[in-house]
Amino acid sequence: RGARLTLSLCPQVSGAAAAGAFPKRVKVVEVGPRDGLQNEKNVVPTPVKINLINMLSETGLQVIEATSFVSPKWVPQMADHTEVMQGINKLPGISYPVLTPNLKGFQAAVAAGAKEVSIFGAASELFTKKNINCSIEESLERFDEVMTAARAASVPVRGYVSCVLGCPYEGKISAAKVAEVSKKMYSMGCYEISLGDTIGVGTPGSMKEMLTAVMKEVPVGALAVHCHDTYGQALANILVALQMGVSVVDASVAGLGGCPYAQGASGNVATEDLVYMLNGLGIHTGVDLQKLMDTGTFICNALSRRTNSKVSQASCRL
Amino acid sequence: QESQASGLPEYIKIVEVGPRDGLQNEKVIVPTDIKIELINRLSKTGLPAVEVTSFVSSKWVPQMADHKEVMRGIERHPGVQYPVLTPNLQGFHSAIAAGATEVSVFGAASESFSKMNINCSVEESIEKFEAVAKSARNMNIPVRGYVSCALGCPYEGNIVPAKVAEVSKRLYSMGCYEISLGDTIGVGTPGSMKRMLEAVMKEIPLSALAVHCHDTYGQALANILTAIQMGVAVVDSSVAGLGGCPYAKGATGNVATEDVIYMLNGLGINTGVNLYAVMEAGNFICTALNKKTNSKVAQASFNTGAIN
């Protein structure tokens, strides 16, 4: 039985990628230590965060979002951002981006050793107002300061657009608005735009419509998708994005991070489940699924919670 | 219009397997009246087919011991099919006597699985089904054929698509009007789904194919999407994602009907099913089973109090 389960971890790799329908390689951006932990109720001790990131660094992942340089008043979970940044093993070839909501955060991040930062925009005015208490236009002006400083320091900036497939306050979001915000952030100098289905309401239908609009303004090579699995749609949505040429996908180990807008519901898609699918499609990620699952087991034990990864659940031999 | 433009089917028939496949794989034995209530509620959701029960020996499947009572006790809504499983001729006759008007037979693409599950080879099982199919034909009873382990087997591991095509063809040739291809342990991915369907589609017309995906590895919706992109227009699912996986303790099994419908709605594909009504039926059975739903749509909707 053990052999069968191991076999299941490595679904038969095929030539499907070579058939031209999918990218040959996908870059997986691991957001567990930041987006994941930020949305977990229990505050995680600094050594545990550092160990999590170090374990992730051994899995073959090329990008691991380490922490967020926001005020601990707003996000207590990320209060130890400087210690985490300074405490982790930074392996060559791996990028450790951090969130920086403004110039102050940016400067603190660089001082702590950050070599890449991320900024968070949104396609919804109401969401921006509720989240960071200003309009989309004002948020982009704040980011402009960060962009200028980042350019001067040769620090790459990744841009996120939240609520691309729906907003907890506004409901439906127009694809044109997503394209507009994405274009602005790309023009400001973000090397990549991660399109986030923040409340997971998107479906392959709305994903396709949104990407079609955005791809008119931003080259597909600069696009990423950040899907939440709150309605179980994440992998199907990611599949459609891949079919349209997107080759960067965000995910969170063990599916860490609930949804702050739907109590008890899940949030981020689990990296294990994503990698399982990509393996089955013959798409190269460089990620070792077993090591990833072991990392998921570690953090779930530390958080005293069950994994949200179905691959992990299925492979568990309890 | 949206679904047409994308090359997807305009309409997809959902076959609800919760009362049979779902409950069969739940640990708690459900009282007969609860089963009947569940099926009656599902009959009112717009679902075109609800798999009611299984005419197997209660020695093997205690959950389905009340098959006669359930069959006789349910309301039969016009326009809704109520298939039942019949593993052999004896089960078939019993089903007909109890009022069944459609039956299903279960083959497998794996010799080991067939041996372990029903204690005979694939060939021997086909012979039994042929007897059922012959009687069914004489009585104008439609027969649906299932092929288990279409994307992998808990004993054999990888399953070659050609074997799935071969077994499917045997079932179709004996008169099954539809072949439901089951990813029994949920190990399939869009890659293996595509390869398997390509092989089967050489032998069986697309309109006679259905997919029965398990969500044990979280791949079900992505696999279903792949199938419908290839033109498959019949999808099996289970309300509230009832039914765990007997081969991976604690893991999930059937894909949740609510989650499938949510996706199909988002694609502009017509199913005729009222999502909210299915969620309510799911809520009913989960309360009765004292368990949490496996449907993410239900989880998210009941917690926000709103459906997006």
XYZ file of C-alpha atoms in Angstrom:
626
model
C 0.000 0.000 0.000
C 2.883 2.339 0.791
C 4.246 1.900 -2.723
C 0.880 2.777 -4.239
C 0.702 5.998 -2.282
C 4.197 6.971 -3.362
C 3.238 6.314 -6.952
C 0.307 8.633 -6.497
C 2.660 11.431 -5.554
C 4.278 11.272 -8.937
C 1.473 11.167 -11.486
C 2.702 10.098 -14.851
C 4.549 12.922 -16.519
C 3.374 13.351 -20.075
C 4.192 15.182 -23.226
C 1.109 17.346 -22.752
C 3.295 20.368 -22.130
C 5.115 19.754 -25.389
C 1.790 19.690 -27.252
C 1.717 23.470 -26.931
C -1.403 23.721 -24.820
C 0.449 24.627 -21.602
C 3.656 26.410 -20.598
C 6.596 24.015 -20.285
C 7.659 25.566 -16.987
C 5.771 27.311 -14.240
C 7.282 29.461 -11.530
C 5.540 28.767 -8.216
C 5.545 31.757 -5.849
C 5.191 30.503 -2.280
C 3.185 32.946 -0.153
C 2.617 30.755 2.911
C 4.987 32.535 5.311
C 3.362 35.900 4.540
C -0.145 35.668 3.053
C -0.699 32.297 4.709
C 0.435 33.093 8.227
C -1.050 36.582 8.089
C -4.484 34.993 7.838
C -3.955 32.386 10.533
C -5.414 33.103 13.949
C -2.513 31.834 16.059
C 0.535 34.104 16.216
C 3.557 32.044 15.220
C 6.840 32.444 17.125
C 9.755 33.893 15.150
C 11.918 30.723 15.233
C 9.022 28.736 13.756
C 8.598 31.259 10.938
C 12.322 31.123 10.224
C 12.336 27.330 10.220
C 9.331 27.285 7.890
C 11.076 29.524 5.395
C 14.309 27.541 5.678
C 12.445 24.283 5.007
C 10.693 25.853 2.027
C 14.098 26.939 0.737
C 15.055 23.245 0.506
C 12.082 22.219 -1.637
C 13.186 23.716 -4.942
C 10.864 26.716 -4.722
C 12.460 29.744 -6.335
C 10.384 32.475 -4.717
C 9.310 32.572 -1.077
C 7.451 35.597 0.214
C 9.057 36.019 3.619
C 7.183 38.685 5.551
C 5.501 42.075 5.483
C 6.931 45.401 6.589
C 3.655 46.813 7.839
C 2.957 48.322 11.205
C 2.521 45.608 13.868
C -0.517 47.570 15.018
C -2.322 46.442 11.865
C -0.777 43.024 11.376
C 0.529 41.597 14.674
C 1.518 38.345 12.965
C 4.150 40.208 10.943
C 5.541 42.259 13.864
C 8.821 40.296 13.770
C 9.516 41.171 10.150
C 13.045 42.445 10.780
C 14.054 39.407 12.857
C 12.625 37.006 10.284
C 14.337 38.755 7.398
C 17.645 38.750 9.205
C 17.240 35.228 10.620
C 16.486 33.171 7.502
C 19.072 31.312 5.406
C 19.030 33.075 2.076
C 19.943 30.434 -0.480
C 21.442 31.529 -3.784
C 18.968 31.428 -6.644
C 15.988 31.963 -4.354
C 14.180 35.270 -4.074
C 12.642 36.359 -0.729
C 10.259 39.229 -1.545
C 8.579 41.163 1.258
C 5.519 43.370 1.328
C 6.070 47.092 1.638
C 2.902 49.200 1.830
C 4.747 52.517 1.729
C 8.153 54.213 1.641
C 8.746 53.752 5.358
C 8.147 50.019 5.047
C 10.382 49.900 1.998
C 13.260 51.558 3.796
C 12.903 49.254 6.800
C 12.820 46.259 4.464
C 15.985 47.236 2.626
C 17.732 48.000 5.919
C 16.811 44.497 7.069
C 18.347 42.988 3.941
C 15.405 42.644 1.541
C 16.389 42.398 -2.126
C 12.860 42.349 -3.599
C 9.606 43.950 -2.522
C 5.897 43.719 -3.313
C 3.180 46.338 -3.371
C -0.568 45.699 -3.097
C -3.132 47.477 -5.262
C -6.776 46.569 -5.777
C -9.337 46.672 -8.554
C -12.013 47.825 -6.112
C -12.388 51.330 -4.649
C -14.410 50.136 -1.684
C -11.910 47.399 -0.843
C -9.040 49.893 -1.005
C -10.921 52.305 1.247
C -11.722 49.603 3.819
C -8.298 48.002 3.668
C -5.876 50.935 3.554
C -8.210 53.918 3.989
C -7.616 55.703 0.696
C -8.670 55.574 -2.952
C -6.997 53.435 -5.637
C -5.485 56.577 -7.145
C -4.052 57.642 -3.779
C -2.650 54.153 -3.145
C -0.848 54.268 -6.494
C 0.636 57.646 -5.585
C 2.032 56.114 -2.389
C 3.475 53.279 -4.432
C 5.113 55.758 -6.775
C 7.371 56.790 -3.901
C 8.290 53.167 -3.309
C 8.941 52.646 -7.032
C 11.273 55.623 -7.200
C 13.256 54.456 -4.193
C 13.294 50.865 -5.456
C 14.564 51.911 -8.856
C 17.345 53.913 -7.235
C 18.303 50.897 -5.104
C 17.938 48.398 -7.991
C 15.301 46.485 -6.054
C 12.703 44.663 -8.212
C 9.070 45.323 -7.342
C 6.199 42.864 -7.767
C 2.709 44.333 -8.005
C -0.424 42.629 -6.652
C -3.945 43.490 -7.758
C -6.599 42.309 -5.295
C -10.267 41.562 -5.995
C -9.718 40.766 -9.666
C -12.666 38.376 -9.878
C -14.916 39.877 -7.212
C -14.943 42.073 -4.134
C -16.411 41.346 -0.688
C -17.949 44.861 -0.691
C -18.596 45.762 -4.327
C -19.485 42.308 -5.606
C -18.785 42.089 -9.325
C -15.592 43.737 -10.605
C -15.233 44.747 -14.237
C -12.402 43.170 -16.194
C -11.640 46.587 -17.655
C -10.950 47.987 -14.185
C -8.551 45.137 -13.450
C -6.773 45.817 -16.734
C -6.558 49.541 -15.927
C -5.000 49.045 -12.473
C -2.661 46.323 -13.768
C -1.497 48.569 -16.584
C -0.786 51.430 -14.182
C 1.240 49.230 -11.854
C 3.148 47.674 -14.749
C 3.876 51.103 -16.216
C 5.130 52.286 -12.817
C 7.822 49.635 -13.049
C 6.512 46.439 -11.431
C 8.238 43.539 -13.185
C 5.309 41.204 -12.535
C 1.626 41.664 -11.754
C -0.026 39.028 -9.570
C -3.790 38.985 -10.153
C -5.563 37.966 -6.974
C -8.981 36.350 -6.632
C -9.080 37.642 -3.076
C -12.342 36.013 -1.982
C -12.115 33.010 -4.286
C -15.422 33.683 -6.064
C -13.942 33.425 -9.544
C -14.642 30.589 -11.949
C -12.933 29.541 -15.188
C -15.485 31.776 -16.945
C -14.628 34.979 -15.077
C -10.901 34.122 -15.023
C -10.868 33.875 -18.816
C -12.777 37.136 -19.236
C -10.494 38.997 -16.816
C -7.255 37.679 -18.312
C -8.409 38.479 -21.838
C -8.818 42.127 -20.781
C -5.561 42.327 -18.824
C -3.510 40.647 -21.543
C -4.379 43.527 -23.854
C -2.432 45.837 -21.525
C 0.260 43.709 -19.873
C 2.394 41.051 -21.582
C 1.418 37.536 -20.433
C 5.035 36.867 -19.445
C 4.631 39.510 -16.717
C 1.428 38.041 -15.313
C 0.813 35.752 -12.356
C -2.381 34.401 -10.813
C -3.069 34.276 -7.075
C -6.169 32.151 -6.604
C -8.045 31.514 -3.404
C -9.852 28.244 -2.959
C -12.735 29.553 -0.854
C -15.297 28.163 -3.342
C -13.177 25.211 -4.425
C -12.460 26.815 -7.821
C -8.743 27.551 -7.519
C -7.179 24.702 -9.504
C -9.788 24.969 -12.266
C -9.115 28.731 -12.459
C -5.367 28.157 -12.499
C -5.801 25.581 -15.277
C -7.552 28.164 -17.444
C -4.846 30.740 -16.715
C -2.171 28.250 -17.778
C -4.091 27.497 -20.966
C -4.000 31.226 -21.721
C -0.222 31.348 -21.287
C 0.200 32.472 -17.682
C 3.274 30.747 -16.231
C 3.570 32.144 -12.708
C 1.256 30.858 -9.979
C 1.069 31.872 -6.311
C 0.205 29.273 -3.672
C 0.533 28.638 0.052
C 2.045 25.535 1.651
C -0.662 23.422 3.327
C -3.180 25.964 2.049
C -2.317 28.189 5.005
C -4.478 31.235 5.487
C -8.210 31.322 5.932
C -10.492 33.866 4.348
C -11.102 36.929 6.508
C -14.407 37.538 4.692
C -16.005 34.118 5.182
C -15.533 32.718 8.653
C -14.280 29.166 8.665
C -13.819 29.097 4.923
C -10.500 28.334 3.293
C -8.308 30.884 1.545
C -5.099 30.308 -0.388
C -4.774 27.337 -2.704
C -2.398 24.700 -1.332
C 1.017 24.562 -2.990
C 1.042 20.750 -2.722
C -2.206 20.436 -4.667
C -0.964 22.879 -7.305
C 2.349 21.055 -7.749
C 0.505 17.712 -7.955
C -1.561 19.075 -10.851
C 1.436 20.604 -12.625
C 3.364 17.336 -12.285
C 0.440 15.501 -13.854
C 0.484 17.953 -16.764
C 4.192 17.387 -17.338
C 4.933 21.005 -16.450
C 8.307 21.617 -14.814
C 8.362 23.447 -11.476
C 11.591 22.250 -9.879
C 9.668 21.594 -6.663
C 10.057 18.371 -4.647
C 6.506 17.479 -3.632
C 7.522 15.204 -0.753
C 9.742 17.889 0.833
C 6.930 20.368 0.377
C 4.498 18.054 2.132
C 6.971 17.568 4.979
C 7.183 21.351 5.344
C 3.399 21.531 5.417
C 3.310 18.894 8.136
C 5.817 20.902 10.172
C 3.885 24.168 10.065
C 0.512 22.514 10.676
C 1.883 20.824 13.777
C 3.314 24.148 14.926
C -0.083 25.783 14.343
C -1.983 22.846 15.857
C -4.156 22.635 12.799
C -4.992 20.242 10.001
C -3.632 20.825 6.555
C -5.860 22.330 3.865
C -3.963 20.390 1.212
C -5.928 17.435 -0.137
C -2.766 15.836 -1.493
C -1.332 15.940 2.012
C -4.536 14.566 3.548
C -4.671 11.716 1.062
C -1.053 10.782 1.522
C -1.254 10.803 5.287
C -1.039 7.318 6.626
C -2.598 7.839 10.082
C -23.939 32.255 -25.515
C -20.922 32.374 -23.231
C -20.542 28.612 -23.151
C -21.032 28.319 -26.914
C -18.378 30.898 -27.662
C -15.898 28.979 -25.545
C -16.591 25.640 -27.265
C -18.072 24.128 -24.120
C -21.338 22.167 -23.998
C -24.410 24.393 -23.591
C -26.027 21.963 -21.195
C -24.514 19.489 -18.779
C -26.454 16.699 -17.125
C -25.533 16.299 -13.471
C -25.934 12.793 -12.083
C -26.333 13.025 -8.318
C -24.719 10.014 -6.620
C -24.867 11.209 -3.006
C -27.612 8.882 -1.764
C -25.771 5.836 -3.127
C -22.042 6.375 -3.706
C -21.952 9.103 -1.073
C -23.771 7.372 1.747
C -22.159 4.027 0.925
C -18.825 5.537 1.862
C -19.992 7.239 5.022
C -19.282 5.460 8.310
C -22.555 6.305 10.019
C -25.522 4.130 9.002
C -28.295 6.464 7.919
C -31.900 5.593 8.869
C -34.222 4.780 5.967
C -36.466 7.795 6.480
C -33.479 10.146 6.321
C -32.349 8.574 3.056
C -35.845 8.992 1.629
C -36.024 12.613 2.809
C -32.648 13.357 1.228
C -33.692 11.891 -2.119
C -37.015 13.734 -2.028
C -35.220 17.016 -1.415
C -32.756 16.327 -4.227
C -35.720 15.587 -6.543
C -36.848 19.180 -6.086
C -33.563 20.849 -7.006
C -33.776 20.368 -10.756
C -31.285 17.505 -10.799
C -32.164 15.255 -13.752
C -30.829 12.034 -12.208
C -30.491 10.850 -8.610
C -28.840 7.510 -7.902
C -31.035 6.055 -5.211
C -29.531 2.903 -3.768
C -27.758 -0.345 -4.476
C -29.302 -3.802 -4.743
C -26.291 -5.596 -3.322
C -26.214 -8.064 -0.484
C -26.533 -6.264 2.848
C -23.695 -8.494 4.047
C -21.274 -6.548 1.842
C -22.819 -3.088 2.038
C -24.812 -2.666 5.263
C -25.575 0.973 4.410
C -27.661 -0.167 1.444
C -29.524 -2.928 3.276
C -32.766 -0.957 3.095
C -32.700 -0.726 -0.692
C -36.253 -2.013 -1.162
C -37.757 0.331 1.408
C -35.921 3.324 -0.007
C -36.918 2.486 -3.583
C -40.546 2.082 -2.599
C -40.577 5.029 -0.215
C -39.285 7.863 -2.398
C -41.410 10.336 -4.349
C -40.850 9.870 -8.083
C -40.739 13.288 -9.767
C -41.491 13.431 -13.489
C -38.396 14.214 -15.524
C -36.046 12.772 -12.904
C -34.314 9.425 -13.383
C -33.733 7.194 -10.344
C -31.062 4.629 -11.275
C -29.981 1.896 -8.840
C -26.930 -0.328 -8.764
C -27.408 -3.965 -9.697
C -24.261 -6.086 -9.522
C -25.892 -9.202 -10.966
C -29.121 -10.702 -12.272
C -30.461 -11.397 -8.805
C -29.994 -7.767 -7.803
C -31.573 -6.689 -11.082
C -34.755 -8.714 -10.522
C -34.977 -7.458 -6.964
C -34.604 -3.888 -8.184
C -37.333 -4.252 -10.787
C -39.657 -5.846 -8.248
C -39.094 -2.836 -6.010
C -40.031 -0.456 -8.833
C -36.680 0.528 -10.353
C -36.866 1.876 -13.903
C -33.130 2.273 -14.561
C -30.108 0.319 -13.389
C -26.318 0.674 -13.282
C -23.537 -1.899 -13.541
C -19.990 -1.416 -12.262
C -16.985 -2.585 -14.236
C -13.347 -1.704 -13.634
C -10.286 -1.038 -15.758
C -8.143 -2.933 -13.261
C -8.035 -6.692 -12.787
C -6.755 -6.353 -9.224
C -9.501 -3.946 -8.271
C -12.128 -6.188 -9.799
C -10.778 -9.174 -7.890
C -10.565 -7.323 -4.583
C -13.904 -5.567 -4.951
C -16.203 -8.196 -6.427
C -14.015 -11.274 -6.265
C -13.866 -12.025 -9.971
C -11.924 -10.987 -13.070
C -12.981 -8.119 -15.321
C -14.063 -10.683 -17.956
C -16.186 -12.612 -15.452
C -17.799 -9.398 -14.238
C -18.648 -8.440 -17.818
C -20.366 -11.784 -18.290
C -22.529 -11.084 -15.242
C -23.393 -7.635 -16.572
C -24.288 -9.091 -19.941
C -26.937 -11.174 -18.216
C -28.287 -8.043 -16.576
C -28.140 -6.077 -19.831
C -30.017 -8.815 -21.680
C -32.844 -8.895 -19.132
C -32.898 -5.118 -19.024
C -33.205 -4.925 -22.807
C -36.162 -7.300 -22.751
C -37.877 -5.054 -20.231
C -36.889 -1.732 -21.826
C -34.874 -0.805 -18.775
C -31.929 1.537 -19.554
C -28.550 0.455 -18.172
C -25.706 2.804 -17.232
C -22.196 1.392 -17.146
C -19.467 2.541 -14.745
C -15.760 1.965 -15.285
C -13.800 2.275 -12.040
C -10.081 3.074 -11.734
C -10.091 4.965 -15.020
C -7.142 7.145 -13.963
C -5.392 4.910 -11.452
C -5.884 1.925 -9.155
C -5.155 1.574 -5.435
C -3.517 -1.812 -6.142
C -2.070 -1.567 -9.652
C -1.091 2.098 -9.678
C -1.096 3.441 -13.244
C -3.854 2.245 -15.575
C -3.333 2.337 -19.323
C -5.941 4.337 -21.248
C -6.291 1.496 -23.747
C -7.617 -0.777 -21.001
C -10.188 1.831 -19.993
C -11.248 2.111 -23.639
C -11.509 -1.659 -23.939
C -13.729 -2.111 -20.885
C -15.842 0.905 -21.854
C -16.362 -0.545 -25.296
C -17.504 -3.892 -23.840
C -20.049 -2.161 -21.614
C -21.276 0.064 -24.429
C -21.557 -2.833 -26.861
C -23.684 -4.831 -24.436
C -26.184 -1.988 -24.411
C -25.220 0.506 -21.724
C -26.576 3.868 -22.886
C -23.921 5.808 -20.992
C -20.458 5.020 -19.641
C -19.378 6.831 -16.500
C -15.579 6.935 -16.234
C -14.556 6.968 -12.603
C -11.365 8.311 -11.075
C -11.978 6.045 -8.112
C -9.071 7.166 -5.944
C -8.906 10.716 -7.273
C -5.289 10.487 -8.431
C -6.027 11.787 -11.918
C -4.949 15.167 -13.221
C -5.920 17.146 -16.326
C -2.992 15.409 -18.046
C -4.144 11.840 -17.390
C -7.823 12.771 -17.880
C -7.064 14.076 -21.366
C -5.059 10.992 -22.371
C -7.707 8.623 -21.044
C -10.591 10.434 -22.749
C -8.718 10.558 -26.056
C -8.412 6.769 -25.953
C -12.017 6.164 -24.908
C -13.434 8.639 -27.430
C -12.026 6.468 -30.197
C -14.435 3.718 -29.130
C -17.454 5.458 -27.598
C -19.435 8.439 -28.920
C -18.876 11.566 -26.814
C -22.572 11.891 -26.057
C -22.478 8.545 -24.244
C -19.662 9.534 -21.902
C -19.738 10.811 -18.328
C -16.992 11.564 -15.813
C -17.107 10.585 -12.160
C -14.260 12.379 -10.446
C -13.127 11.996 -6.882
C -11.555 14.956 -5.131
C -9.151 12.992 -2.950
C -6.161 14.954 -4.304
C -8.100 18.174 -4.910
C -8.025 17.642 -8.701
C -11.704 16.969 -9.404
C -12.860 20.335 -10.740
C -9.750 20.777 -12.873
C -10.309 17.248 -14.260
C -13.996 17.919 -14.895
C -13.118 21.171 -16.663
C -10.718 19.261 -18.894
C -13.422 16.714 -19.696
C -16.012 19.330 -20.574
C -13.478 21.188 -22.714
C -13.245 17.935 -24.673
C -17.018 17.864 -25.041
C -18.135 15.562 -22.218
C -21.590 16.711 -21.131
C -22.466 14.431 -18.208
C -20.866 14.845 -14.788
C -21.384 12.763 -11.643
C -21.147 14.434 -8.249
C -22.320 14.031 -4.658
C -24.244 16.554 -2.578
C -22.033 18.033 0.147
C -19.220 15.881 -1.222
C -20.608 12.921 0.719
C -18.500 9.811 0.742
C -14.920 9.499 1.894
C -12.271 7.426 0.205
C -12.023 3.856 1.464
C -8.405 3.692 0.225
C -6.999 6.767 1.979
C -8.154 7.106 5.551
C -9.529 10.509 6.390
C -9.296 11.699 2.811
C -12.221 12.977 0.811
C -13.955 11.150 -2.031
C -16.697 12.366 -4.316
C -16.599 15.897 -5.688
C -19.293 18.113 -4.191
C -22.305 18.805 -6.423
C -22.474 22.378 -5.120
C -18.887 23.095 -6.174
C -19.476 21.607 -9.642
C -22.617 23.650 -10.190
C -20.903 26.826 -8.997
C -18.218 26.287 -11.631
C -20.692 25.440 -14.404
C -22.822 28.477 -13.536
C -19.707 30.645 -13.802
C -19.056 29.170 -17.257
C -22.558 30.006 -18.431
C -23.402 26.311 -18.808
C -26.993 25.311 -18.151
C -27.643 22.463 -15.702
C -31.231 23.144 -14.702
C -30.170 22.804 -11.081
C -30.891 25.315 -8.313
C -27.637 25.678 -6.392
C -29.272 27.002 -3.278
C -31.703 24.077 -3.131
C -28.782 21.640 -3.379
C -26.985 23.465 -0.573
C -30.078 23.121 1.569
C -30.270 19.395 0.853
C -26.578 19.183 1.714
C -27.174 21.029 4.950
C -29.969 18.599 5.793
C -27.900 15.455 5.307
C -24.803 16.857 7.036
C -26.898 17.753 10.056
C -28.363 14.235 10.042
C -24.869 12.727 9.738
C -23.474 15.174 12.279
C -20.635 16.088 9.973
C -19.239 19.123 8.217
C -19.925 19.543 4.548
C -17.130 18.775 2.074
C -18.457 21.447 -0.267
C -16.371 24.617 -0.237
C -19.230 26.592 -1.769
C -21.496 25.522 1.079
C -18.818 26.296 3.671
C -18.241 29.764 2.259
C -21.915 30.548 1.708
C -23.224 29.494 5.070
C -20.558 31.493 6.798
C -21.070 34.730 4.959
C -24.819 34.264 4.719
C -24.595 35.142 1.054
C -24.090 33.338 -2.214
C -21.836 35.031 -4.711
